[in-house]
Coordinates of C-alpha atoms in Angstrom, one line a residue:
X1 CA 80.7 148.3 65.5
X2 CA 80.0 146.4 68.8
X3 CA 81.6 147.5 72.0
X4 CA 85.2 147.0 72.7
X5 CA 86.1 144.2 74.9
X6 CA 88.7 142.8 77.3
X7 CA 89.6 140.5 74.6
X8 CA 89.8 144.0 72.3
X9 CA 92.5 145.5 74.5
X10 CA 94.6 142.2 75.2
X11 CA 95.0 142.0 71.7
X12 CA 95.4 144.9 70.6
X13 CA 99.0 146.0 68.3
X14 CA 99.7 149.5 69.4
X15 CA 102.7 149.9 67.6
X16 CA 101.5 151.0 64.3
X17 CA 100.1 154.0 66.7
X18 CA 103.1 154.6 67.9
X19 CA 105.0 154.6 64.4
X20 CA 102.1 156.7 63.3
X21 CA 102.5 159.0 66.4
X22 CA 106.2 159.6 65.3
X23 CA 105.9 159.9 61.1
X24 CA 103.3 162.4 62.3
X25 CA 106.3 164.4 64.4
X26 CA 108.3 164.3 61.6
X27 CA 105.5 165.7 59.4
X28 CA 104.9 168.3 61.6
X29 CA 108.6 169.1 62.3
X30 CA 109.2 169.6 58.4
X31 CA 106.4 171.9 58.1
X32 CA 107.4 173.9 60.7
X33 CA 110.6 174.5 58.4
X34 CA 108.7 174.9 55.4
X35 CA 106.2 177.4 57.1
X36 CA 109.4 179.2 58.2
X37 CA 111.1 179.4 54.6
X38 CA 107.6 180.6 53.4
X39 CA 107.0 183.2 55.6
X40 CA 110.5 184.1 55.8
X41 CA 111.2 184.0 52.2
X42 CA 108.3 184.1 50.0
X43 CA 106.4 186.2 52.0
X44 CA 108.7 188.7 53.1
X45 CA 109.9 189.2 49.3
X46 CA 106.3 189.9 47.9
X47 CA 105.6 192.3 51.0
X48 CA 108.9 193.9 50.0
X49 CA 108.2 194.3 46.1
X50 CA 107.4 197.6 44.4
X51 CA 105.6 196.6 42.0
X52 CA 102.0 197.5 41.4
X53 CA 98.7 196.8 39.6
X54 CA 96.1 194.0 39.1
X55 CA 98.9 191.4 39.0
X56 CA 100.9 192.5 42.4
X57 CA 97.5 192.1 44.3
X58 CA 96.2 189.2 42.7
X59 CA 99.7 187.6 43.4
X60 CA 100.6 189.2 46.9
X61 CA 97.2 187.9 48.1
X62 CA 98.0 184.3 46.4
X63 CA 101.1 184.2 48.1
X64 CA 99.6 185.3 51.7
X65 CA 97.2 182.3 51.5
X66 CA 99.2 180.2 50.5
X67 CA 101.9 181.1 53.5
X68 CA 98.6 181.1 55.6
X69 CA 97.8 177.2 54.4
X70 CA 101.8 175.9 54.9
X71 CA 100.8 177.3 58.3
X72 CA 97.5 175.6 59.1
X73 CA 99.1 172.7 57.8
X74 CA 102.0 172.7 60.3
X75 CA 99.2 173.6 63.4
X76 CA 97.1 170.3 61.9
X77 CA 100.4 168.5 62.0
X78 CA 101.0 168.8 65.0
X79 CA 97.6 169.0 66.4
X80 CA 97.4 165.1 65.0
X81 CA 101.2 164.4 66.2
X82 CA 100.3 165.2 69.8
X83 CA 96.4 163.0 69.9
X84 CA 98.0 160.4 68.5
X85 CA 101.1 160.4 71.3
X86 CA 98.3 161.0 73.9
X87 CA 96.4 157.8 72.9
X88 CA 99.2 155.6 72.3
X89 CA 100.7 156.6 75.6
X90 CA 97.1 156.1 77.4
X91 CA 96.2 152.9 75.8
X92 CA 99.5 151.8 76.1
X93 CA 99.4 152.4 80.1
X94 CA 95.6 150.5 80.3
X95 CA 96.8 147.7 78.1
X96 CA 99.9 147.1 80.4
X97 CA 97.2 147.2 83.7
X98 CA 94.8 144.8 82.2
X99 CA 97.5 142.5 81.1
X100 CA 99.3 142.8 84.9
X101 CA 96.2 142.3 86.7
X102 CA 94.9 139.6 84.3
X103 CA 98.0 137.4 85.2
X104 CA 97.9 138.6 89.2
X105 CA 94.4 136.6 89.5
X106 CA 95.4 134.3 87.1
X107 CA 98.1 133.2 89.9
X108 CA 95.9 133.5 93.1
X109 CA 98.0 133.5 96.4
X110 CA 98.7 129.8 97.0
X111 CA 100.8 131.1 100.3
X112 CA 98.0 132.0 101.9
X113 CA 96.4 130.3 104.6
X114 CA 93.7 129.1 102.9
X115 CA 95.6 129.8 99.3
X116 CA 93.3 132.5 97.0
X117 CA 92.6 130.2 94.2
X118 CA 93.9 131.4 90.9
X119 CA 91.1 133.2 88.4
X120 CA 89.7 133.2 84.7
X121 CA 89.1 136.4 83.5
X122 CA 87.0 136.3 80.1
X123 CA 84.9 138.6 78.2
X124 CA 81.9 139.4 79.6
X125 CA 78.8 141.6 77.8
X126 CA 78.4 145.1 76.9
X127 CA 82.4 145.5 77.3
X128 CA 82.2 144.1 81.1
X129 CA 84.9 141.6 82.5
X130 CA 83.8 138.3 83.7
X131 CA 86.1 137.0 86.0
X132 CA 85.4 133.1 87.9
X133 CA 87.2 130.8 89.6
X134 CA 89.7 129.0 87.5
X135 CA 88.5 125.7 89.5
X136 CA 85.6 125.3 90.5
X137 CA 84.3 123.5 93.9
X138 CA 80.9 121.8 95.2
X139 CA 80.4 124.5 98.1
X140 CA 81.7 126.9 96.0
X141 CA 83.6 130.5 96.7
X142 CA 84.3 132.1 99.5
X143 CA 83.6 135.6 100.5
X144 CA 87.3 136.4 100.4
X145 CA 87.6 134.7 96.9
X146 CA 84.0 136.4 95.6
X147 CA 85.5 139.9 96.6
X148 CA 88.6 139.4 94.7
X149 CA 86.3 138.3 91.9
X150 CA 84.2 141.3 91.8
X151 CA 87.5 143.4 92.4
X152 CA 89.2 142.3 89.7
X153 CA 85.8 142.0 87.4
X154 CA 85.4 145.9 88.2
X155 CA 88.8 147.3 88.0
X156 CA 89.1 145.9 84.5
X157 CA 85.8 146.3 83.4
X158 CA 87.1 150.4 84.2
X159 CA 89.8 149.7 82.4
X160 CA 88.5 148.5 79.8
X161 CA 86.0 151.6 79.4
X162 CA 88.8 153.8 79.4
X163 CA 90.5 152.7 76.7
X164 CA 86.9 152.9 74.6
X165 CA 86.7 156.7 76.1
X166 CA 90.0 157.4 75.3
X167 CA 89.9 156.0 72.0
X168 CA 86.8 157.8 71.2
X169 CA 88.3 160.9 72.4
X170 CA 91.0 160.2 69.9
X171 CA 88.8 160.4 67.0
X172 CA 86.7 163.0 68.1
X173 CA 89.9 165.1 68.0
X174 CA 91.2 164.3 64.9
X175 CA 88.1 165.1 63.2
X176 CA 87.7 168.7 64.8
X177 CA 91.6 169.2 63.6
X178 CA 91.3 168.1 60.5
X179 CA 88.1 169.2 59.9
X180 CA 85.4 168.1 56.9
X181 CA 87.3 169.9 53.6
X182 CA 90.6 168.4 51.8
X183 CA 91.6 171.2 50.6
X184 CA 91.4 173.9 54.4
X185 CA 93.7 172.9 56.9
X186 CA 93.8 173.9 60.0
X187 CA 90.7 173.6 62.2
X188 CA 90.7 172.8 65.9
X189 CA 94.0 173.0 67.8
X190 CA 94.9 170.5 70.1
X191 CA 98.5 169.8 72.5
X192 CA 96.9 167.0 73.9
X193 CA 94.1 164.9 74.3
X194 CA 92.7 167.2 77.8
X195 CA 91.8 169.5 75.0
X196 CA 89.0 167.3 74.3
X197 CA 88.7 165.3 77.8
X198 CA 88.5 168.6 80.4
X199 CA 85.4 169.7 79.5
X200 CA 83.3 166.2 80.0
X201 CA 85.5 166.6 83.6
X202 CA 84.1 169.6 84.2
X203 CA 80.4 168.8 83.3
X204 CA 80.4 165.8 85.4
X205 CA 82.2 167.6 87.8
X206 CA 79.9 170.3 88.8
X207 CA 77.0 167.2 89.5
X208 CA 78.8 166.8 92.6
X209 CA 76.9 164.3 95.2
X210 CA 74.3 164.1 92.5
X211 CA 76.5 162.0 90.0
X212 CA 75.5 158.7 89.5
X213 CA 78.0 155.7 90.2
X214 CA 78.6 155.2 86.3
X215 CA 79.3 159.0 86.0
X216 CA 81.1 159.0 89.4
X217 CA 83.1 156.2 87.7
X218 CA 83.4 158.1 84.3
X219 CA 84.9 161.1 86.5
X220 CA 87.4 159.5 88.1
X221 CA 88.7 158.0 84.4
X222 CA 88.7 161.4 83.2
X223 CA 90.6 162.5 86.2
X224 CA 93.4 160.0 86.2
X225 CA 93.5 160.8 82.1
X226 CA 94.3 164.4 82.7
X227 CA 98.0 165.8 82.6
X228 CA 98.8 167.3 85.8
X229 CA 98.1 170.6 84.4
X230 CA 94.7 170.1 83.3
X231 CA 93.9 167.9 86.6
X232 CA 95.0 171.5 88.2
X233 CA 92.6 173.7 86.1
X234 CA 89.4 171.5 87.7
X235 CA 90.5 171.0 91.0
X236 CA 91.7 174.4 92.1
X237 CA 88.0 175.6 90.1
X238 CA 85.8 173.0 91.6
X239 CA 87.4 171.4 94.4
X240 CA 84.4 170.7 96.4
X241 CA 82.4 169.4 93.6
X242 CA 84.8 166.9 92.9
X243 CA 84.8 165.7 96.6
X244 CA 81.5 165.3 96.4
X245 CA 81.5 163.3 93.5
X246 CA 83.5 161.0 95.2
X247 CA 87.0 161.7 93.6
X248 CA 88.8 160.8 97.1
X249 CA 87.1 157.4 96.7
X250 CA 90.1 154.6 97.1
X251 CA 90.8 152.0 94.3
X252 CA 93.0 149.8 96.6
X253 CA 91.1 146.7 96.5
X254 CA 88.1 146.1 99.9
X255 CA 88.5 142.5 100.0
X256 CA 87.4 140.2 102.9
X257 CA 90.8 139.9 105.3
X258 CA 89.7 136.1 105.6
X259 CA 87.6 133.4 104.3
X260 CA 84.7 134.3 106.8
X261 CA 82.9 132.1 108.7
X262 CA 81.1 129.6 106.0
X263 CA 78.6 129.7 103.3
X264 CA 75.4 132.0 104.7
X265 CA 71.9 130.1 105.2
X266 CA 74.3 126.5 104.5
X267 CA 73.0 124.7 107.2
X268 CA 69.9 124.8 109.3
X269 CA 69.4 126.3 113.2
X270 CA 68.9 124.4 116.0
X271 CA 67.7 125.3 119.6
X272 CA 71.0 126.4 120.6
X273 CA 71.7 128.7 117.9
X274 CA 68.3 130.2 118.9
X275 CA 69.5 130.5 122.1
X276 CA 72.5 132.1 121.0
X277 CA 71.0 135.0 118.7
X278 CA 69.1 135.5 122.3
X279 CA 72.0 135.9 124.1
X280 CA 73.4 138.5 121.5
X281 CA 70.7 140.5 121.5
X282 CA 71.2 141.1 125.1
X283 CA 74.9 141.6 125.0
X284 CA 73.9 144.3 122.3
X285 CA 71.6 145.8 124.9
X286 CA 74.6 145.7 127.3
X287 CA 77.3 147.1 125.1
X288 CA 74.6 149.5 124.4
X289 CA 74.0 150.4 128.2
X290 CA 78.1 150.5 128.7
X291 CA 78.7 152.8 126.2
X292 CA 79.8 150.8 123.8
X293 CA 77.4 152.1 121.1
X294 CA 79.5 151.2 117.7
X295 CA 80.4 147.7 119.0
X296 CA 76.3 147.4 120.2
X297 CA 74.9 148.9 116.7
X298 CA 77.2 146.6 114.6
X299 CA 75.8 143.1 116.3
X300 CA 72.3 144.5 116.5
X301 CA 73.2 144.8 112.6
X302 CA 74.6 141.4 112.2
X303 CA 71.4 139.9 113.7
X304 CA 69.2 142.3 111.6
X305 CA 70.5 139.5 108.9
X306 CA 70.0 141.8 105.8
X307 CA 73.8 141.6 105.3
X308 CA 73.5 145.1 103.7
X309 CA 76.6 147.4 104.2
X310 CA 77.3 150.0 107.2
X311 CA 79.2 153.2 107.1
X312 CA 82.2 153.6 109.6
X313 CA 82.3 156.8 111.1
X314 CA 86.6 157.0 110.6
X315 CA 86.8 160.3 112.4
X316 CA 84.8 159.5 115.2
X317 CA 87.5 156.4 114.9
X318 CA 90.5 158.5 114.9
X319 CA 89.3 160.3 118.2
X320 CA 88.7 157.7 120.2
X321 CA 91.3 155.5 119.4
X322 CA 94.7 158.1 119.5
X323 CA 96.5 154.9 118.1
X324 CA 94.5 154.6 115.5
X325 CA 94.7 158.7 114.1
X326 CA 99.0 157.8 114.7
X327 CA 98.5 154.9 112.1
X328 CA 96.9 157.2 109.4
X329 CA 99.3 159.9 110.3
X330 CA 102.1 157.6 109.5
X331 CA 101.0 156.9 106.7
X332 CA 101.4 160.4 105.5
X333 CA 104.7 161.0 107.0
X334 CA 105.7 157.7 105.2
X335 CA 104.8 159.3 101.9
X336 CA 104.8 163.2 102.1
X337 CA 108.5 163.5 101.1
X338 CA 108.2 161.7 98.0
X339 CA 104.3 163.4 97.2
X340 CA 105.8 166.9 97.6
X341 CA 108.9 165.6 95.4
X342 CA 107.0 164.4 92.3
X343 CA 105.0 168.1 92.6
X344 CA 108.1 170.0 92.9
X345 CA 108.7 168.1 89.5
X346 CA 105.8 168.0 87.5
X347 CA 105.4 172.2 88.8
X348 CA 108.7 172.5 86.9
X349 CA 107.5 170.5 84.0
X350 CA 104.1 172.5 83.6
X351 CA 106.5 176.0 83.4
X352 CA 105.4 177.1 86.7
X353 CA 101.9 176.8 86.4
X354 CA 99.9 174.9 89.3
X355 CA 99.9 171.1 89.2
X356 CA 97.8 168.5 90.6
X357 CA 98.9 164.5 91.4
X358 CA 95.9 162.0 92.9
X359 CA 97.8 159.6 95.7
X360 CA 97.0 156.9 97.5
X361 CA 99.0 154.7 100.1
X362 CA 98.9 152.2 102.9
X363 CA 100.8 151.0 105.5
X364 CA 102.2 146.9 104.7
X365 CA 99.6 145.8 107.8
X366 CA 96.2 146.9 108.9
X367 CA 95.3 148.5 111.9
X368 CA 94.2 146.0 115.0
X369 CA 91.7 147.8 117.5
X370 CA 92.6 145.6 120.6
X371 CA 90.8 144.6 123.6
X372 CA 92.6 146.9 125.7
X373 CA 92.8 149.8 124.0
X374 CA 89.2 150.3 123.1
X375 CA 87.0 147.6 123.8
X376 CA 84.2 149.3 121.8
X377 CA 85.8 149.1 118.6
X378 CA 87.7 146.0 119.3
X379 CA 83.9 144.2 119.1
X380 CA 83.1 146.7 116.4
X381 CA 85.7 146.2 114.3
X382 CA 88.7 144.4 115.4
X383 CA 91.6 144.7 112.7
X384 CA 90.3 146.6 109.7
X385 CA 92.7 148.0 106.4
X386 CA 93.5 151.3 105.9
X387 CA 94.6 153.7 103.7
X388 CA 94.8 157.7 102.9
X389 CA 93.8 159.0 99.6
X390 CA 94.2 162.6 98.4
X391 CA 95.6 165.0 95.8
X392 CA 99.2 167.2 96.0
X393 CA 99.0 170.6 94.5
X394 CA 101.6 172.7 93.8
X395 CA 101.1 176.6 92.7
X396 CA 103.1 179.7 92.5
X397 CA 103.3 181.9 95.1
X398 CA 103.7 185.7 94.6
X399 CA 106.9 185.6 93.6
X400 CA 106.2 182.2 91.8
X401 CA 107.9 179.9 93.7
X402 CA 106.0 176.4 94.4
X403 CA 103.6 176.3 97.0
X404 CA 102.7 172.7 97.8
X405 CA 99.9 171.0 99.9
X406 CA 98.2 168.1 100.6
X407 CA 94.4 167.7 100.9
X408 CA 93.6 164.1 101.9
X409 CA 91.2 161.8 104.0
X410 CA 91.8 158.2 105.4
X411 CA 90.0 155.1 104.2
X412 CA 88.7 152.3 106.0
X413 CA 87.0 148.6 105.4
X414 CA 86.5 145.6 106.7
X415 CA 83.9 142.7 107.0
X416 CA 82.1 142.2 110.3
X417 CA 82.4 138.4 110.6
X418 CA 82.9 136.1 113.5
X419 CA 85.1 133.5 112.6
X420 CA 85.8 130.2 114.6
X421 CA 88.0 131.2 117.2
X422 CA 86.1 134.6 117.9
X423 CA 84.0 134.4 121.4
X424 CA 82.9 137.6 122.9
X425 CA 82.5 138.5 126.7
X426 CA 80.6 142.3 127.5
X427 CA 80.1 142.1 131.7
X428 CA 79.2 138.8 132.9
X429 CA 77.4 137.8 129.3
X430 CA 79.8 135.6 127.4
X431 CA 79.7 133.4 124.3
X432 CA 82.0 130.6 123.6
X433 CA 84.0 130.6 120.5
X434 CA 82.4 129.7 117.3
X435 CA 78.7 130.2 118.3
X436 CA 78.4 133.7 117.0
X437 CA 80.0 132.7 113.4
X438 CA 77.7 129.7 113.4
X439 CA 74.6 132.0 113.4
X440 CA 75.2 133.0 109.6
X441 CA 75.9 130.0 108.4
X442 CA 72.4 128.7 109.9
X443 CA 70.9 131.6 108.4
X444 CA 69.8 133.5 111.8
X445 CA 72.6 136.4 110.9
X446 CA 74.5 138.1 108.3
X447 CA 78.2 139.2 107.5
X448 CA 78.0 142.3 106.2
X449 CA 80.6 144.8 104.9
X450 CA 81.8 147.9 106.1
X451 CA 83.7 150.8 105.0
X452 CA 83.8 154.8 105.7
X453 CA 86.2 157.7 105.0
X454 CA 86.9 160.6 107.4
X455 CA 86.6 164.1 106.6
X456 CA 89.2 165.6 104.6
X457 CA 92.1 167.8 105.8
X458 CA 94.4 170.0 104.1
X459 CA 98.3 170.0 105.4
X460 CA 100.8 172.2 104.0
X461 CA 104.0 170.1 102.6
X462 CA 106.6 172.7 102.2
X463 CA 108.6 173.3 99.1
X464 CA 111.7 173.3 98.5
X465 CA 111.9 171.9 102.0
X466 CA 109.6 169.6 104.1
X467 CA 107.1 170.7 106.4
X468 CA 107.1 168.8 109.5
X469 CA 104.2 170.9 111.6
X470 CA 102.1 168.4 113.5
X471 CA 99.0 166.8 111.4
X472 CA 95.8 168.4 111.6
X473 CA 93.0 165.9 114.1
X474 CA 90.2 164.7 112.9
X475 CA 86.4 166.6 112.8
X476 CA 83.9 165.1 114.8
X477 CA 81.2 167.1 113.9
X478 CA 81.6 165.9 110.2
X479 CA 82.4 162.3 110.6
X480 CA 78.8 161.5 109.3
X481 CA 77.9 159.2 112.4
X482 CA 74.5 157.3 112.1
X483 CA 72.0 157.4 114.8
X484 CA 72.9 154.2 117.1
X485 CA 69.9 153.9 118.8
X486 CA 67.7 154.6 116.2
X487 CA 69.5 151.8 113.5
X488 CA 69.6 149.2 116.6
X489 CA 66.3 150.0 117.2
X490 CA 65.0 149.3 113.6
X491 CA 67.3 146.5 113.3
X492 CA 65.4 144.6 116.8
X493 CA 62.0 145.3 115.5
X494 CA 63.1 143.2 112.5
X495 CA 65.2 140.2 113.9
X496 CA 63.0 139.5 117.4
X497 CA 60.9 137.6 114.4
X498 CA 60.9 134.3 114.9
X499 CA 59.9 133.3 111.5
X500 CA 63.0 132.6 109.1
X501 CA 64.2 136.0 106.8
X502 CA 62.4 136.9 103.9
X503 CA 64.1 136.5 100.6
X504 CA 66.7 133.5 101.9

C-alpha cells in the first residue's frame, strides 16, 4: 500500500466508521447482558449444585469457561467499540481541518492591500502537501504569499500524517484486542486509542532537546491526540522533557506582515547602493556605540546577506519594553477565565483525576515597538505578532478539589525588512526612505526572519474562583540572548567584501 495522501483524506467516507463504531456499542452493550445472565444464572446455579462426580467437574469447569469466554467477549467488544469511536472521532476532526484550510487558501484575502492571492493545494510526494499559487505571475510570489504557501503546505502535510498515525494506531489496537485465535477472545484491553498512542508520547518525550524536527513534530501530534487525561499522565511525569522538545512551540501561522521589499538579487547595484550599505554599516557601529545593541546586531545581520534566521531574545523584550510584557499579559488576562473554565470541566469529566488542555491565543493586532518608547527595538523590530502558548492543568488537592494553573511562555515573529517608506536616522547618520529596502533587491543585503519565545512561567488560575494576583515578569538570565558583538563582528568580517555573495 503506498502512503496516504491529501487526496486520501479529502475523500475519504467516514461514515461506514461511524456506523461500525455504533453496531460495535450495540454488540458490546448486549454482551454485557448476556455475560450478566451467565454469570448470574448459569454460573451461580452450577456453583450452587450438590451434585458430584466425573460429570459435576467436567461440567462445572465447562460452564466456568464458558462464562469466562461471554466475558472476554464483552471486554473485546468493547475494547473494538471504543478504537473505533476514537478514530472516527480523530479522523473526523483532521478531515474537517484539511477541508477548512484547503478552502481558506483556496480564497486568499483579496481585501488586503496587496490581496493574498488565492492557492492550489494538490498532492504532493511521500504523503506531503504541495500547495502553489492558484495564478501564477512573471516575477512571481512574494515573501508574504511564499510564507502562506509553506504555512499551509506544512500544517496539512501534519495533518495529513496524523490521520496515517492515527489510523495505524487503529489497527494496531484492534489486532492486540482481538488477538491471532478465532476461537479466545479477549486479549488486550483498550478505553481508547491513548492506550496505544501514550507510550510513543512518552518515548519521544524523554529525548527532550535531542528530538529531531520530524519527532518534535510526531510529539506534538501525539500530544494534541491524547484525552486530557492521558495528556495529564505525561506532563505532570515529564514536564521538562516535553518543553524541551519543543511542545510550547506555536502553530499560529509566522507569515511575513507585508509583501517585503521586492524580489532578493532582482536587480543589480549601483554606486549609490554601495554607498548606502556603507552608510549602514556605520549606523550599526553607532547604534552599537549608543546602546542600541539589538537594533545594531539586526542590520549588521541584514548586511551579512545570508538571509538566515535570528533568535529574538522575548524576555529581554518584555524588560525593556514594560508595554510590551502589558501586551502579553493581556493576552492572558483575556483568556484565563475561559482556560481555567474548560479545566474545571474536563477535571469533572476525568472523575477528579488531573487534566491537561494545550492553549494558544493572540491579541486581534500585533505589538508596535515605537520610536519613542524604545528606539532600540523600534529599529530592531518595529511591529512584530505575538502570541502565548501554554498548557492548563487541573489536579486534586488534598481534599480533592481542583487545583488549576497555567504554565505558559509568549511567542514572537516577524521579518526584518525595510520597505519603501522605511528611512532610518541613529545621531546625525540618516538614510532616506527606500534606500535600505533597495539593498536586497540589488542583492547587497538580505530579509531574514525572526522569531523567539521567552522563558516559561507558571501562574496559578484559581478554582472555583479566578485568581487575579499580578503576573509573574520575565527572566533575564534565561532569555537565551546571543552575543551582540560577537555575531556583528562575524557578520562585518563577511559583508566588508566587496566581491558579490557566494551562492546568489
Amino acid at each position: 500500500m503506498g502512503d496516504f495522501a491529501y487526496s486520501d483524506l479529502m475523500a475519504l467516507d467516514l461514515t461506514k466508521l461511524g456506523t461500525a463504531a455504533a453496531d460495535w456499542q450495540t454488540m458490546a452493550g448486549e454482551l454485557a447482558k448476556l455475560a450478566t445472565d451467565v454469570r448470574d444464572g448459569l454460573t451461580r446455579k452450577a456453583e450452587a449444585a450438590r451434585w458430584k462426580g466425573v460429570n459435576a467437574t467436567v461440567t462445572k469447569e465447562f460452564v466456568g469457561k464458558t462464562a469466562k469466554e461471554f466475558t472476554d467477549l464483552h471486554t473485546e467488544a468493547e475494547s473494538i467499540a471504543a478504537i473505533l469511536a476514537d478514530a472516527h472521532a480523530e479522523l473526523t476532526r483532521y478531515q474537517q481541518q484539511a477541508k477548512t484550510l484547503t478552502d481558506s487558501a483556496r480564497k486568499g484575502d483579496p481585501g488586503r492591500t496587496p490581496p493574498d492571492p488565492g492557492l492550489l493545494v494538490t498532492d504532493g510526494p511521500g504523503g506531503t502537501v504541495r500547495v502553489i499559487e492558484m495564478m501564477c505571475t512573471p516575477e512571481g510570489p512574494d515573501q508574504r504569499t511564499k510564507d502562506r504557501m509553506q504555512w499551509y503546505a506544512d500544517t496539512l502535510t501534519g495533518i495529513v500524517q496524523h490521520a496515517a498515525e492515527v489510523d495505524a494506531a487503529a489497527v494496531r489496537a484492534l489486532r492486540k484486542s482481538h488477538g491471532n485465535d478465532p476461537h479466545n477472545a479477549g486479549h488486550a484491553r483498550y478505553t481508547s486509542l491513548d492506550e496505544e498512542q501514550l507510550p510513543r508520547a512518552r518515548e519521544l518525550a524523554g529525548l527532550g532537546k535531542d528530538a529531531s524536527p520530524e519527532q518534535q513534530a510526531e510529539l506534538r501530534r501525539l500530544w494534541e491526540s491524547l484525552s486530557p487525561g492521558a495528556r495529564a499522565q505525561l506532563w505532570l511525569a515529564q514536564k521538562d522533557d516535553l518543553m524541551a522538545a519543543g511542545i510550547l512551540s506555536p502553530t499560529m501561522p509566522q507569515i511575513a506582515a507585508d509583501a517585503g521589499s521586492g524580489k532578493y538579487d532582482s536587480e543589480s547595484p549601483g554606486f549609490e547602493e554601495w554607498v548606502t550599505k556603507q552608510k549602514m554599516e556605520l549606523l550599526a557601529e553607532g547604534a552599537d556605540w549608543k546602546g542600541m545593541t539589538d537594533a545594531s546586531r539586526h542590520m549588521a545581520h541584514y548586511l551579512g546577506n545570508s538571509g538566515s534566521p535570528m533568535t529574538l531574545p522575548v524576555d529581554k523584550m518584555m524588560t525593556d519594553v514594560p508595554a510590551f510584557k502589558a501586551y502579553v499579559d493581556g493576552i492572558v488576562r483575556q483568556n484565563q477565565d475561559d482556560w481555567r473554565k474548560q479545566a474545571l470541566e474536563e477535571f469533572r469529566k476525568n472523575g477528579g483525576k488531573p487534566v491537561a488542555i494545550p492553549v494558544e491565543a493572540k491579541q486581534q493586532r500585533g505589538f508596535y515597538f515605537s520610536q519613542e518608547t524604545n528606539e532600540n527595538w523600534f529599529y530592531a523590530v518595529g511591529g512584530a505578532n505575538a502570541n502565548v502558548t501554554g498548557v492548563v492543568t487541573a489536579v486534586p488537592d488534598a481534599n480533592g478539589n481542583p487545583k488549576i494553573s497555567v504554565d505558559y511562555q509568549a511567542n514572537v515573529w516577524d521579518r526584518y525588512n525595510w520597505d519603501e517608506g522605511k528611512g532610518v536616522t541613529v545621531g546625525p547618520m540618516e538614510i532616506p526612505d527606500g534606500q535600505m529596502a533597495k539593498l536586497h533587491r540589488v542583492g547587497l543585503a538580505q530579509e531574514f526572519d525572526m522569531a523567539g519565545s521567552s522563558s516559561v512561567q507558571h501562574y496559578d488560575l484559581g478554582s472555583e474562583q479566578p485568581n487575579d494576583d499580578p503576573l509573574p515578569g520575565p527572566e533575564e538570565s534565561r532569555d537565551g540572548r546571543l552575543n551582540p558583538g560577537r555575531e556583528q563582528q562575524q557578520d562585518r568580517t563577511t559583508h566588508r567584501d566587496p566581491g558579490r555573495t557566494a551562492g546568489r
